[in-house]
Tab-separated table of N, CA and C in Angstrom:
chain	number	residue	atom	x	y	z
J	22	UNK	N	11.597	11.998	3.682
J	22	UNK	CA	11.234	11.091	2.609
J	22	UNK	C	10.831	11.913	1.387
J	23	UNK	N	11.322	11.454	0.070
J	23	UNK	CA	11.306	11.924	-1.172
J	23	UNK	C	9.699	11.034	-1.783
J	24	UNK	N	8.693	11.682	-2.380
J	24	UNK	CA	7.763	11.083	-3.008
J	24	UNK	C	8.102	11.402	-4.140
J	25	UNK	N	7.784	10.452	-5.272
J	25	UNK	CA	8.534	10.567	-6.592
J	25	UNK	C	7.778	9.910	-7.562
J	26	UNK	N	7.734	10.298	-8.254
J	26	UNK	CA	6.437	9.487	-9.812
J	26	UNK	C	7.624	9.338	-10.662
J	27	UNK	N	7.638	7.987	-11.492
J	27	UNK	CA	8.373	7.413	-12.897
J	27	UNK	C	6.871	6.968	-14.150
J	28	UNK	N	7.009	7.688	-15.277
J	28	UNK	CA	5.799	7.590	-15.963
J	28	UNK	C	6.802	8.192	-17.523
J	29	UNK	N	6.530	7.350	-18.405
J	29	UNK	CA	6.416	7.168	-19.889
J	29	UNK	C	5.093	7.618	-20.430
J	30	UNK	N	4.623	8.821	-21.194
J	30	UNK	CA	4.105	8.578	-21.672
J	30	UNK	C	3.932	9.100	-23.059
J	31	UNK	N	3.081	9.311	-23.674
J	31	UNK	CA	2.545	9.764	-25.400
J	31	UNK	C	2.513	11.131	-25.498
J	32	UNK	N	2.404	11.711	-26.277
J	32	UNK	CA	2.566	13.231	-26.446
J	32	UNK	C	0.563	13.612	-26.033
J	33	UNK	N	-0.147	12.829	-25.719
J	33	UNK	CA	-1.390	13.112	-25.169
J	33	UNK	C	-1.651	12.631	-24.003
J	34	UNK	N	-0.579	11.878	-23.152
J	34	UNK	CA	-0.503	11.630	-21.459
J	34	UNK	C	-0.698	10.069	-22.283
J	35	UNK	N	-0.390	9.315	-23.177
J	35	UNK	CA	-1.176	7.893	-23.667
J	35	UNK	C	-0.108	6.824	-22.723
J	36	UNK	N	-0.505	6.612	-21.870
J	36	UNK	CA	0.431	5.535	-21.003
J	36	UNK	C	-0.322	3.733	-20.707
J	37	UNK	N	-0.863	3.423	-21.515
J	37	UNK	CA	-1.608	1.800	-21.982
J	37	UNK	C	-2.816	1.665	-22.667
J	38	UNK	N	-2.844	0.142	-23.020
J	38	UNK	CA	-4.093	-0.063	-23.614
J	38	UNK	C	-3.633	-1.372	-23.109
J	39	UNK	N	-5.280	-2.180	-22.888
J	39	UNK	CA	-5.877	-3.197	-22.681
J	39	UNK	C	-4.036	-3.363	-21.063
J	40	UNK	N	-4.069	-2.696	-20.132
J	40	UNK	CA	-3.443	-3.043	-19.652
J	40	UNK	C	-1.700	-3.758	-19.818
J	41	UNK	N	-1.492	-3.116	-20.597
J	41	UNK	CA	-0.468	-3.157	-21.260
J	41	UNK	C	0.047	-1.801	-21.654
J	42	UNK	N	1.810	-1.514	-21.542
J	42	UNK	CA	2.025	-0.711	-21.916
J	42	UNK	C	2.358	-0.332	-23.400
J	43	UNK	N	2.689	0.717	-24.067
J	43	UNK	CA	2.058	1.077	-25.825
J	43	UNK	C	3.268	0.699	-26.191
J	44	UNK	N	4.711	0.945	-25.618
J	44	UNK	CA	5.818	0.230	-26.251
J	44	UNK	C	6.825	-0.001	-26.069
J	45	UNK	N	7.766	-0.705	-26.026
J	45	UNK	CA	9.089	-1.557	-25.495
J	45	UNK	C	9.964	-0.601	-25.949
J	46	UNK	N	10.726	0.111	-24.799
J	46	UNK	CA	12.029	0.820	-25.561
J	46	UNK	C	13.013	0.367	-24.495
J	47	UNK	N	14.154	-0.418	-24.683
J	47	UNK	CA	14.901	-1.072	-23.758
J	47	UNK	C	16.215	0.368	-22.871
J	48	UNK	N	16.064	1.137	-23.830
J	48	UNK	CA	16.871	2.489	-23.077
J	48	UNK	C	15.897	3.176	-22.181
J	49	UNK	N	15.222	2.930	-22.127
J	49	UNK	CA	13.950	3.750	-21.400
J	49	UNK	C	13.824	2.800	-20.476
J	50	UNK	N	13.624	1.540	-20.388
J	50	UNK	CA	13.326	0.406	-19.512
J	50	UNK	C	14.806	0.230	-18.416
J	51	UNK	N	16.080	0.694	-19.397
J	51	UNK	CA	17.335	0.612	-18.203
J	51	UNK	C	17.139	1.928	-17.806
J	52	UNK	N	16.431	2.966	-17.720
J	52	UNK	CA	17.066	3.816	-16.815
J	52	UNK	C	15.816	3.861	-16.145
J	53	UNK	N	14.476	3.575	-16.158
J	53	UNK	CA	13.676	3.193	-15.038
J	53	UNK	C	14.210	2.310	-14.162
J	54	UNK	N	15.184	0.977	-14.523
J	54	UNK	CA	15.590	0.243	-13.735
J	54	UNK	C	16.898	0.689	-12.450
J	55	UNK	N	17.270	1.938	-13.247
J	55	UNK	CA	18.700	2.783	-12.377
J	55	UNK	C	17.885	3.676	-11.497
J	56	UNK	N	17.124	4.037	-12.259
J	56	UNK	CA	15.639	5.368	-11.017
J	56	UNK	C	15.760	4.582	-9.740
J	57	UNK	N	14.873	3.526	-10.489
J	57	UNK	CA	14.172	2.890	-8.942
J	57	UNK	C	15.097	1.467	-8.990
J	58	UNK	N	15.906	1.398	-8.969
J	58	UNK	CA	16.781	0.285	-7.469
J	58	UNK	C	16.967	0.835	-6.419
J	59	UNK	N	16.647	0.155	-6.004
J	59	UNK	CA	17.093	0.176	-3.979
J	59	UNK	C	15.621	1.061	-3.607
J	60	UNK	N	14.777	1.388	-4.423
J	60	UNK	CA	14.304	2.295	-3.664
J	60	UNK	C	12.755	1.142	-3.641
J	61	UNK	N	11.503	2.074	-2.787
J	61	UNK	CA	10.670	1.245	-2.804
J	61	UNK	C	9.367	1.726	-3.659
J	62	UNK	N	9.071	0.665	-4.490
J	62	UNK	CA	7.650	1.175	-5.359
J	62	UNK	C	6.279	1.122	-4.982
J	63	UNK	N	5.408	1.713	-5.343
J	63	UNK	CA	3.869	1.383	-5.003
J	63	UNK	C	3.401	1.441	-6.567
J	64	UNK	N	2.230	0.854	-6.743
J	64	UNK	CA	1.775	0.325	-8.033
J	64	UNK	C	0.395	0.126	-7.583
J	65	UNK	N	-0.200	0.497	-8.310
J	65	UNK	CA	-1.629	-0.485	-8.532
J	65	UNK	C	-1.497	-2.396	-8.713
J	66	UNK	N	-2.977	-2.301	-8.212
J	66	UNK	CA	-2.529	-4.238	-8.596
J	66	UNK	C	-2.933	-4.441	-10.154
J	67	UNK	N	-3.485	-3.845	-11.096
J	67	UNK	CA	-3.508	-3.868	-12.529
J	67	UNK	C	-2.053	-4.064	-13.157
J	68	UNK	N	-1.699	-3.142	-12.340
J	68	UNK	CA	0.017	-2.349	-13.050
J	68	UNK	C	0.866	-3.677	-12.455
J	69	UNK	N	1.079	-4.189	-11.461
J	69	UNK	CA	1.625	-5.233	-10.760
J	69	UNK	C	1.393	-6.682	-11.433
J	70	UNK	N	0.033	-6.606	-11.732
J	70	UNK	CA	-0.260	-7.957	-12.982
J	70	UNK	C	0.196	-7.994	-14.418
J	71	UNK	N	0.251	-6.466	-14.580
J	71	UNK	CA	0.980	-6.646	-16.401
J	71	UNK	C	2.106	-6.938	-16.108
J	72	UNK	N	3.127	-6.712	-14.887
J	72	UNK	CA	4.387	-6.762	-14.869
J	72	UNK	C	4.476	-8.321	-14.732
J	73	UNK	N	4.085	-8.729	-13.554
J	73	UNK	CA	3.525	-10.263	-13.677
J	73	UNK	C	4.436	-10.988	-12.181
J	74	UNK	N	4.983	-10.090	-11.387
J	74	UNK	CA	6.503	-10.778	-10.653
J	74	UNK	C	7.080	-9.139	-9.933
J	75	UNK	N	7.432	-9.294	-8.860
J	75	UNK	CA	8.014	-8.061	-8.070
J	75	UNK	C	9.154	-7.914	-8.866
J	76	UNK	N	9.551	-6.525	-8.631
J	76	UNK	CA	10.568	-6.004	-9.483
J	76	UNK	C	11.666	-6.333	-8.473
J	77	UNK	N	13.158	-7.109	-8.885
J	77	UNK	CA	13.852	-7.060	-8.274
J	77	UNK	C	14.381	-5.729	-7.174
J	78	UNK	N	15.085	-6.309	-6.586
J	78	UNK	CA	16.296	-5.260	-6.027
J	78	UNK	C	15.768	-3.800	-5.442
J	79	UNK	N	14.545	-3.963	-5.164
J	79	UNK	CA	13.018	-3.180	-5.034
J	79	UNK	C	11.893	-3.654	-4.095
J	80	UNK	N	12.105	-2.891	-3.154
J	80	UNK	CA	10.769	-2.965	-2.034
J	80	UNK	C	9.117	-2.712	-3.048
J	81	UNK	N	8.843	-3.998	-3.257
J	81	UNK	CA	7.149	-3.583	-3.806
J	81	UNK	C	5.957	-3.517	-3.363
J	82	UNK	N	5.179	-2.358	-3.444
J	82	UNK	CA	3.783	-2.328	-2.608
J	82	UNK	C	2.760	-2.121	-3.745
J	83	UNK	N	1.710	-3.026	-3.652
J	83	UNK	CA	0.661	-2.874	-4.374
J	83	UNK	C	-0.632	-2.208	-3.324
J	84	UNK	N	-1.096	-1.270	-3.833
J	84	UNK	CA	-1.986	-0.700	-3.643
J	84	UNK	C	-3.412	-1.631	-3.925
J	85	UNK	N	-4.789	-2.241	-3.433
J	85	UNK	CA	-5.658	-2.835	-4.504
J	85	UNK	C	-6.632	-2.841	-3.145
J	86	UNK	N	-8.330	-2.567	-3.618
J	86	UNK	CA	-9.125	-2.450	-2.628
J	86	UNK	C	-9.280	-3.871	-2.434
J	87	UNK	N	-8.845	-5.179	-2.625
J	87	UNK	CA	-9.439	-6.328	-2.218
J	87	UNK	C	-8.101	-6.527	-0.381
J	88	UNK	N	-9.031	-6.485	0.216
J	88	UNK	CA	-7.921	-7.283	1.668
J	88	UNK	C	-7.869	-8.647	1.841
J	89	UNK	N	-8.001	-8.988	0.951
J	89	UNK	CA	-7.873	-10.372	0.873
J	89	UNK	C	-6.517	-10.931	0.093
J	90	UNK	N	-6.230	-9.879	-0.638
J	90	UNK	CA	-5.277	-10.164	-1.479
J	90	UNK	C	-3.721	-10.222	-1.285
J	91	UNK	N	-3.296	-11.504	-1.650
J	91	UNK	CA	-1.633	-11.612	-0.719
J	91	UNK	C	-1.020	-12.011	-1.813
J	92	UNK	N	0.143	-11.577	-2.133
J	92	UNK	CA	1.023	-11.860	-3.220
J	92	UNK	C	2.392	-12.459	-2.799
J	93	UNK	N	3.364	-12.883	-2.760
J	93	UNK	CA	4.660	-13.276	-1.927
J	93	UNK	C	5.648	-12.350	-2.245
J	94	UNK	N	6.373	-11.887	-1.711
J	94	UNK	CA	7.602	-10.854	-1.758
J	94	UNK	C	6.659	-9.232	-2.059
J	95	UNK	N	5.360	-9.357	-2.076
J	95	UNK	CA	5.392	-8.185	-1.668
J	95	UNK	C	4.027	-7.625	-0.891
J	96	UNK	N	3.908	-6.271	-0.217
J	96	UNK	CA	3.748	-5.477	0.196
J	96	UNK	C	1.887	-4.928	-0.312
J	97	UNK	N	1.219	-5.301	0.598
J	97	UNK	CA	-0.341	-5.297	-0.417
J	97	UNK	C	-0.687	-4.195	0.652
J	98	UNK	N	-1.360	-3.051	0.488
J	98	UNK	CA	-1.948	-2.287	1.295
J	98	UNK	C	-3.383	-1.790	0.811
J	99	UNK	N	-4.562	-1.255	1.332
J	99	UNK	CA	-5.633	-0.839	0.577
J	99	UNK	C	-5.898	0.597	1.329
J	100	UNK	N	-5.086	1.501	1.894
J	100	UNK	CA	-5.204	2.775	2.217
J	100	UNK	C	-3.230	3.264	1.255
J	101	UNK	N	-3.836	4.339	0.308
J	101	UNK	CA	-2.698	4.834	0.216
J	101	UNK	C	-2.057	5.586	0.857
J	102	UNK	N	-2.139	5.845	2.349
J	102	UNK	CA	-1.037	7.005	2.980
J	102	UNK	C	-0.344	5.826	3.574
J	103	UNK	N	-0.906	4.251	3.639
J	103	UNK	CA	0.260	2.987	4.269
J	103	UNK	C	1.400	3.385	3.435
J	104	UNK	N	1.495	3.790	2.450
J	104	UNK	CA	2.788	3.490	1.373
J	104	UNK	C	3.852	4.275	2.212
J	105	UNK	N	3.745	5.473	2.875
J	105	UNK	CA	4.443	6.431	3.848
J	105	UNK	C	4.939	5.842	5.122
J	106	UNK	N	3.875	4.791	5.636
J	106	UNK	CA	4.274	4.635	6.776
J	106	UNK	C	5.249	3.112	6.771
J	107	UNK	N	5.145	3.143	5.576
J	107	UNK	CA	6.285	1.438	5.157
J	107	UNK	C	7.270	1.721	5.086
J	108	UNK	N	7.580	3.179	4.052
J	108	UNK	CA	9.023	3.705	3.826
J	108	UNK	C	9.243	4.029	5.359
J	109	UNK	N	9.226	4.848	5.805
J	109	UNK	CA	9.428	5.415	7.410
J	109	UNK	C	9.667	4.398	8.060
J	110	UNK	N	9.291	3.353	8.294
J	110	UNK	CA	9.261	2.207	9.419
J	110	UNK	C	10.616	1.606	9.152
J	111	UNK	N	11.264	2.047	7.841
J	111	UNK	CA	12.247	1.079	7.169
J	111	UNK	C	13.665	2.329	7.346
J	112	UNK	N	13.362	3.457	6.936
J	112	UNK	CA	14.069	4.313	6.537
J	112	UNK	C	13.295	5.887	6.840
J	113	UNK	N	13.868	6.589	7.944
J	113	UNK	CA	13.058	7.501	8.141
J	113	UNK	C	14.341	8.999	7.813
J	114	UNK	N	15.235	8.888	6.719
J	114	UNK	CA	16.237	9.611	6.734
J	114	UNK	C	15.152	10.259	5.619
J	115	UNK	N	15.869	11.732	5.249
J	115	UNK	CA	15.455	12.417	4.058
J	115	UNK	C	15.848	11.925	2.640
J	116	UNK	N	16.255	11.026	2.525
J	116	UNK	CA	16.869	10.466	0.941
J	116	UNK	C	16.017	9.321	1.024
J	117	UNK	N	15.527	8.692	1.951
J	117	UNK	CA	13.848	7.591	1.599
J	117	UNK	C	13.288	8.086	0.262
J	118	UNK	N	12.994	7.101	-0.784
J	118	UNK	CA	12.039	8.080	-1.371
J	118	UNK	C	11.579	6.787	-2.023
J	119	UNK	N	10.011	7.023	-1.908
J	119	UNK	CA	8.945	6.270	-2.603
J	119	UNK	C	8.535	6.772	-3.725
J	120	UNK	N	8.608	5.691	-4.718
J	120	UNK	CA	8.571	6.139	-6.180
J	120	UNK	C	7.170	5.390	-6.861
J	121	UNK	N	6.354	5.956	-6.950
J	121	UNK	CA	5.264	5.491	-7.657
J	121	UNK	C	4.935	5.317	-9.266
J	122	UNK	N	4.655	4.053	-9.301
J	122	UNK	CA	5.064	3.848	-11.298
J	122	UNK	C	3.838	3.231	-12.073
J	123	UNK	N	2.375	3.791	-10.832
J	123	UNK	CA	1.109	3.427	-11.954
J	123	UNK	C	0.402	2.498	-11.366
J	124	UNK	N	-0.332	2.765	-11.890
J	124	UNK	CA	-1.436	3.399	-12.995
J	124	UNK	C	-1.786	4.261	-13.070
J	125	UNK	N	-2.769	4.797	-13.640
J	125	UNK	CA	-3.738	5.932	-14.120
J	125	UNK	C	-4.219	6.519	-12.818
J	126	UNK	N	-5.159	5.448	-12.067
J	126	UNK	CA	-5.860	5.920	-10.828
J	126	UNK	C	-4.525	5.693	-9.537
J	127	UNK	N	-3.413	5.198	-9.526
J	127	UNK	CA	-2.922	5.391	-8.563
J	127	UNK	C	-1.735	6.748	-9.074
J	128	UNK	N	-1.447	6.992	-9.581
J	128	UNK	CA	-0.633	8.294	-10.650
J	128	UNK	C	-1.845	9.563	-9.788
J	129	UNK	N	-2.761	9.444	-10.024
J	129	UNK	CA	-4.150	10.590	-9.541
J	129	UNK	C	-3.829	10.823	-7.853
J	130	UNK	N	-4.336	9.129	-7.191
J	130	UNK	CA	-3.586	9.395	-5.957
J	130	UNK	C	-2.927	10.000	-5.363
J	131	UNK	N	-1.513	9.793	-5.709
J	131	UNK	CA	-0.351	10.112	-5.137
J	131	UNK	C	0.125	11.411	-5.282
J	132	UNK	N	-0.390	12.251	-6.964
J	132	UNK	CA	-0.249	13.096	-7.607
J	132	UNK	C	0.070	14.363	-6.425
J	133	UNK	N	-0.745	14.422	-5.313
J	133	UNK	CA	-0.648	15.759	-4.909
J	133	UNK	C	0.475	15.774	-3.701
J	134	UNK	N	0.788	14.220	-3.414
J	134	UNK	CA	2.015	14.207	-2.455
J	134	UNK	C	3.275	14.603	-3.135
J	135	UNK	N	3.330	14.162	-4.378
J	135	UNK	CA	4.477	13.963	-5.173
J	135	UNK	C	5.461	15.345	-5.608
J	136	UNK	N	6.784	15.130	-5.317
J	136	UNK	CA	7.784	16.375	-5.244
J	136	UNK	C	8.914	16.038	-6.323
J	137	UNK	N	8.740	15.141	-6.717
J	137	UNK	CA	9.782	15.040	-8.109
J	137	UNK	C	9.026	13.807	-9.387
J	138	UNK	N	9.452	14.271	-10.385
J	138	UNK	CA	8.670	13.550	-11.597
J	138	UNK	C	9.705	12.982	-12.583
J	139	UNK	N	9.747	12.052	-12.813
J	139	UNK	CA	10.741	11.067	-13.829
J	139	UNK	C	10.154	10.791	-15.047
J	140	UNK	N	9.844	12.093	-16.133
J	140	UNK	CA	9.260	11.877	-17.481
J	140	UNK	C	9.700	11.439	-18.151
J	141	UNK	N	9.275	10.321	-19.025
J	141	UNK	CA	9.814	10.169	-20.402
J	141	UNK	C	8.270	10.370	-21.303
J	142	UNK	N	8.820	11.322	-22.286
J	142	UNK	CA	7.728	11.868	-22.872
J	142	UNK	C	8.380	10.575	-24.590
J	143	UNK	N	7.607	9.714	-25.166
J	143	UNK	CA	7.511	9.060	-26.257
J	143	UNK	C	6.824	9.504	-27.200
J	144	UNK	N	7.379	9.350	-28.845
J	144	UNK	CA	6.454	10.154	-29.694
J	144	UNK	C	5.548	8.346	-30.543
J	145	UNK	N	4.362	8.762	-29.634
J	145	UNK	CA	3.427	7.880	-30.090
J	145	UNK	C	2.188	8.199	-30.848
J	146	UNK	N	1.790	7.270	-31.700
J	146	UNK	CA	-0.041	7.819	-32.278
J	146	UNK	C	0.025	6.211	-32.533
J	147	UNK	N	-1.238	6.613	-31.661
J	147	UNK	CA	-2.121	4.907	-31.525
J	147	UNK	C	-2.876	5.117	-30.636
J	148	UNK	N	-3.725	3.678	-30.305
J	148	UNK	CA	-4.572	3.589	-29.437
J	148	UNK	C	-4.365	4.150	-28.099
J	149	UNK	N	-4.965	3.999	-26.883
J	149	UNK	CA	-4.750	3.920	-25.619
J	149	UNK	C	-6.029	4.237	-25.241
J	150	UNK	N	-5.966	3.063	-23.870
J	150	UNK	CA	-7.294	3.301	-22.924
J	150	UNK	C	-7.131	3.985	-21.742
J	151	UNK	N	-5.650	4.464	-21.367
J	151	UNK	CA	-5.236	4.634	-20.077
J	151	UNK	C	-4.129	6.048	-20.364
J	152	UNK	N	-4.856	7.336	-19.182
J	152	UNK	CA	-3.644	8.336	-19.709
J	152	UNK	C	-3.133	8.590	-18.293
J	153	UNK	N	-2.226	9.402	-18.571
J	153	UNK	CA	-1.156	10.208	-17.473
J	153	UNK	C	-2.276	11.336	-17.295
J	154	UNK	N	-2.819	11.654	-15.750
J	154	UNK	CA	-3.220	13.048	-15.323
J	154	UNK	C	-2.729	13.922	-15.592
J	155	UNK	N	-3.226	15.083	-16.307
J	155	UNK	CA	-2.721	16.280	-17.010
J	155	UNK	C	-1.851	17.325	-15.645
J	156	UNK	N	-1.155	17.091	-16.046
J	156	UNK	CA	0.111	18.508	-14.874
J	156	UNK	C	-0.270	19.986	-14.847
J	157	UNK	N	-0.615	20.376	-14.018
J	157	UNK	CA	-0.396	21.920	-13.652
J	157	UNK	C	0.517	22.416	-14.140
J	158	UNK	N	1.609	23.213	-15.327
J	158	UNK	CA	3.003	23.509	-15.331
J	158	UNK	C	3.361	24.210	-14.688
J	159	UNK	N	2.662	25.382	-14.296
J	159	UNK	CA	2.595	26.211	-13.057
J	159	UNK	C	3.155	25.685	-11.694
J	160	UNK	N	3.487	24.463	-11.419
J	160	UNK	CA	3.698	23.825	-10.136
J	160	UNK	C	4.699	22.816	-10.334
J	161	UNK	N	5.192	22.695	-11.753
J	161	UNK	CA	6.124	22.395	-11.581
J	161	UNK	C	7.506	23.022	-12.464
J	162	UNK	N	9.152	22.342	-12.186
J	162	UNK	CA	9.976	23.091	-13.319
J	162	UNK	C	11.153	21.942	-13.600
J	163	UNK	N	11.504	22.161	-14.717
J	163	UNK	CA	12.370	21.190	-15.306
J	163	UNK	C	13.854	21.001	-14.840
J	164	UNK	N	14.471	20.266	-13.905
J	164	UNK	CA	15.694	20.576	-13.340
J	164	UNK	C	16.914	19.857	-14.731
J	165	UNK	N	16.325	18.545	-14.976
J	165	UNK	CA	17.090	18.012	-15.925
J	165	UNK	C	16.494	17.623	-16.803
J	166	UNK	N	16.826	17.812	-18.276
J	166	UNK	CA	16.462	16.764	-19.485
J	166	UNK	C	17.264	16.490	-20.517
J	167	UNK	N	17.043	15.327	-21.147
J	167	UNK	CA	17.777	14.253	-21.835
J	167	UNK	C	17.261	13.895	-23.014
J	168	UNK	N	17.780	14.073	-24.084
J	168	UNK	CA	16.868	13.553	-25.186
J	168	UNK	C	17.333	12.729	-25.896
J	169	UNK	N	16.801	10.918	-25.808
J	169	UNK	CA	17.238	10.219	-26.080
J	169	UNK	C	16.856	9.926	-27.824
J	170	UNK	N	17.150	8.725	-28.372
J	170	UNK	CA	16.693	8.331	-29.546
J	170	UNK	C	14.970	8.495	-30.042
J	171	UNK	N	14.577	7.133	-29.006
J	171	UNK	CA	12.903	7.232	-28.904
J	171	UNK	C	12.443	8.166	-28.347
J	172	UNK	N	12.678	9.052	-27.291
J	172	UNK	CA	12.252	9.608	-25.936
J	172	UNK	C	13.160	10.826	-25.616
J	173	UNK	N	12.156	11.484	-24.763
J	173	UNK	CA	12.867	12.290	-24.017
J	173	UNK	C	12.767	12.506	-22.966
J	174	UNK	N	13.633	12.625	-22.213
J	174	UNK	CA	13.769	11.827	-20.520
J	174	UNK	C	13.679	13.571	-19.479
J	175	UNK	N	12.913	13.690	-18.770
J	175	UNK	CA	13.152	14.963	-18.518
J	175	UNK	C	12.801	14.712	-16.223
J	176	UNK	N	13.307	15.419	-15.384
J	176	UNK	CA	13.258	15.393	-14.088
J	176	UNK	C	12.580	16.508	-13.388
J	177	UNK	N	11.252	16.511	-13.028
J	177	UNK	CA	10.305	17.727	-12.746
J	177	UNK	C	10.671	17.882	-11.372
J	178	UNK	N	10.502	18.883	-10.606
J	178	UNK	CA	10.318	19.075	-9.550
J	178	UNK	C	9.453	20.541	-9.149
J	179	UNK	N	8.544	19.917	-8.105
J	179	UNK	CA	7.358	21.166	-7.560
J	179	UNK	C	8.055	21.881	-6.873
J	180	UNK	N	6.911	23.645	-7.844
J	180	UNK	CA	7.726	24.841	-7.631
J	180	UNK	C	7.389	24.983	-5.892
């Protein structure tokens, strides 16, 4: 199994305010949507409420300390190493790969499992209440990057 982070953010890690993300770029939004099809996501339940609805065509797991909490079509857990044992139970080949797409405190989480990174770095100045955990560069290296209009799309992987 592949662990994998997808994260947009500001040239200072700026990835939301008031729970919301800082800005709509629809080329950036289709190739998050080509990342992660077929594959399965974990999210915070913050990150799961701005979206508002499971992401199609996508196994979804929300991460959230309430056990009480049940959503329909998807996947609620309150220990993050469940997210491992969901992919596995489903798919225990080496091309599994769980892709984690936020928040702040679940991005921290996952951070030290994680073996490939799906950047899009945006040139923003504005607010934000919410950042991307600062990277070691030392630990990681750039296999691919892309530099789009808004963005630049780049594929990390730990050294």
């Amino acid at each position: 199994m592949i662990v994998s982070l997808i994260v947009a953010h500001g040239p200072l890690g700026e990835i939301g305010l008031n729970n919301k993300l800082l800005w709509h770029i629809p080329e950036d939004l289709k190739n998050f949507k080509k990342i992660t099809s077929g594959k399965t996501l974990v999210m915070g339940r913050k990150t799961f409420e701005s979206i508002g609805k499971p992401l199609p065509d996508r196994r979804n797991i929300v991460l959230s300390n309430d056990p009480n909490l049940k959503i329909a079509g998807v996947d609620i857990i309150n220990d993050p190493l469940m997210a491992f044992d969901l992919v596995l139970e489903n798919d225990d080949s080496d091309e599994s790969e769980l892709v984690v797409i936020g928040g702040a405190e679940v991005f921290k989480i996952y951070l030290p499992y994680v073996q490939k990174i799906y950047l899009s770095k945006v040139n923003y100045s504005g607010s934000a209440d919410t950042f991307f955990p600062e990277l070691n560069p030392a630990e990681w290296k750039v296999v691919e990057s892309v530099q789009f209009d808004q963005f630049s799309f780049s594929v990390l992987e730990r050294i």
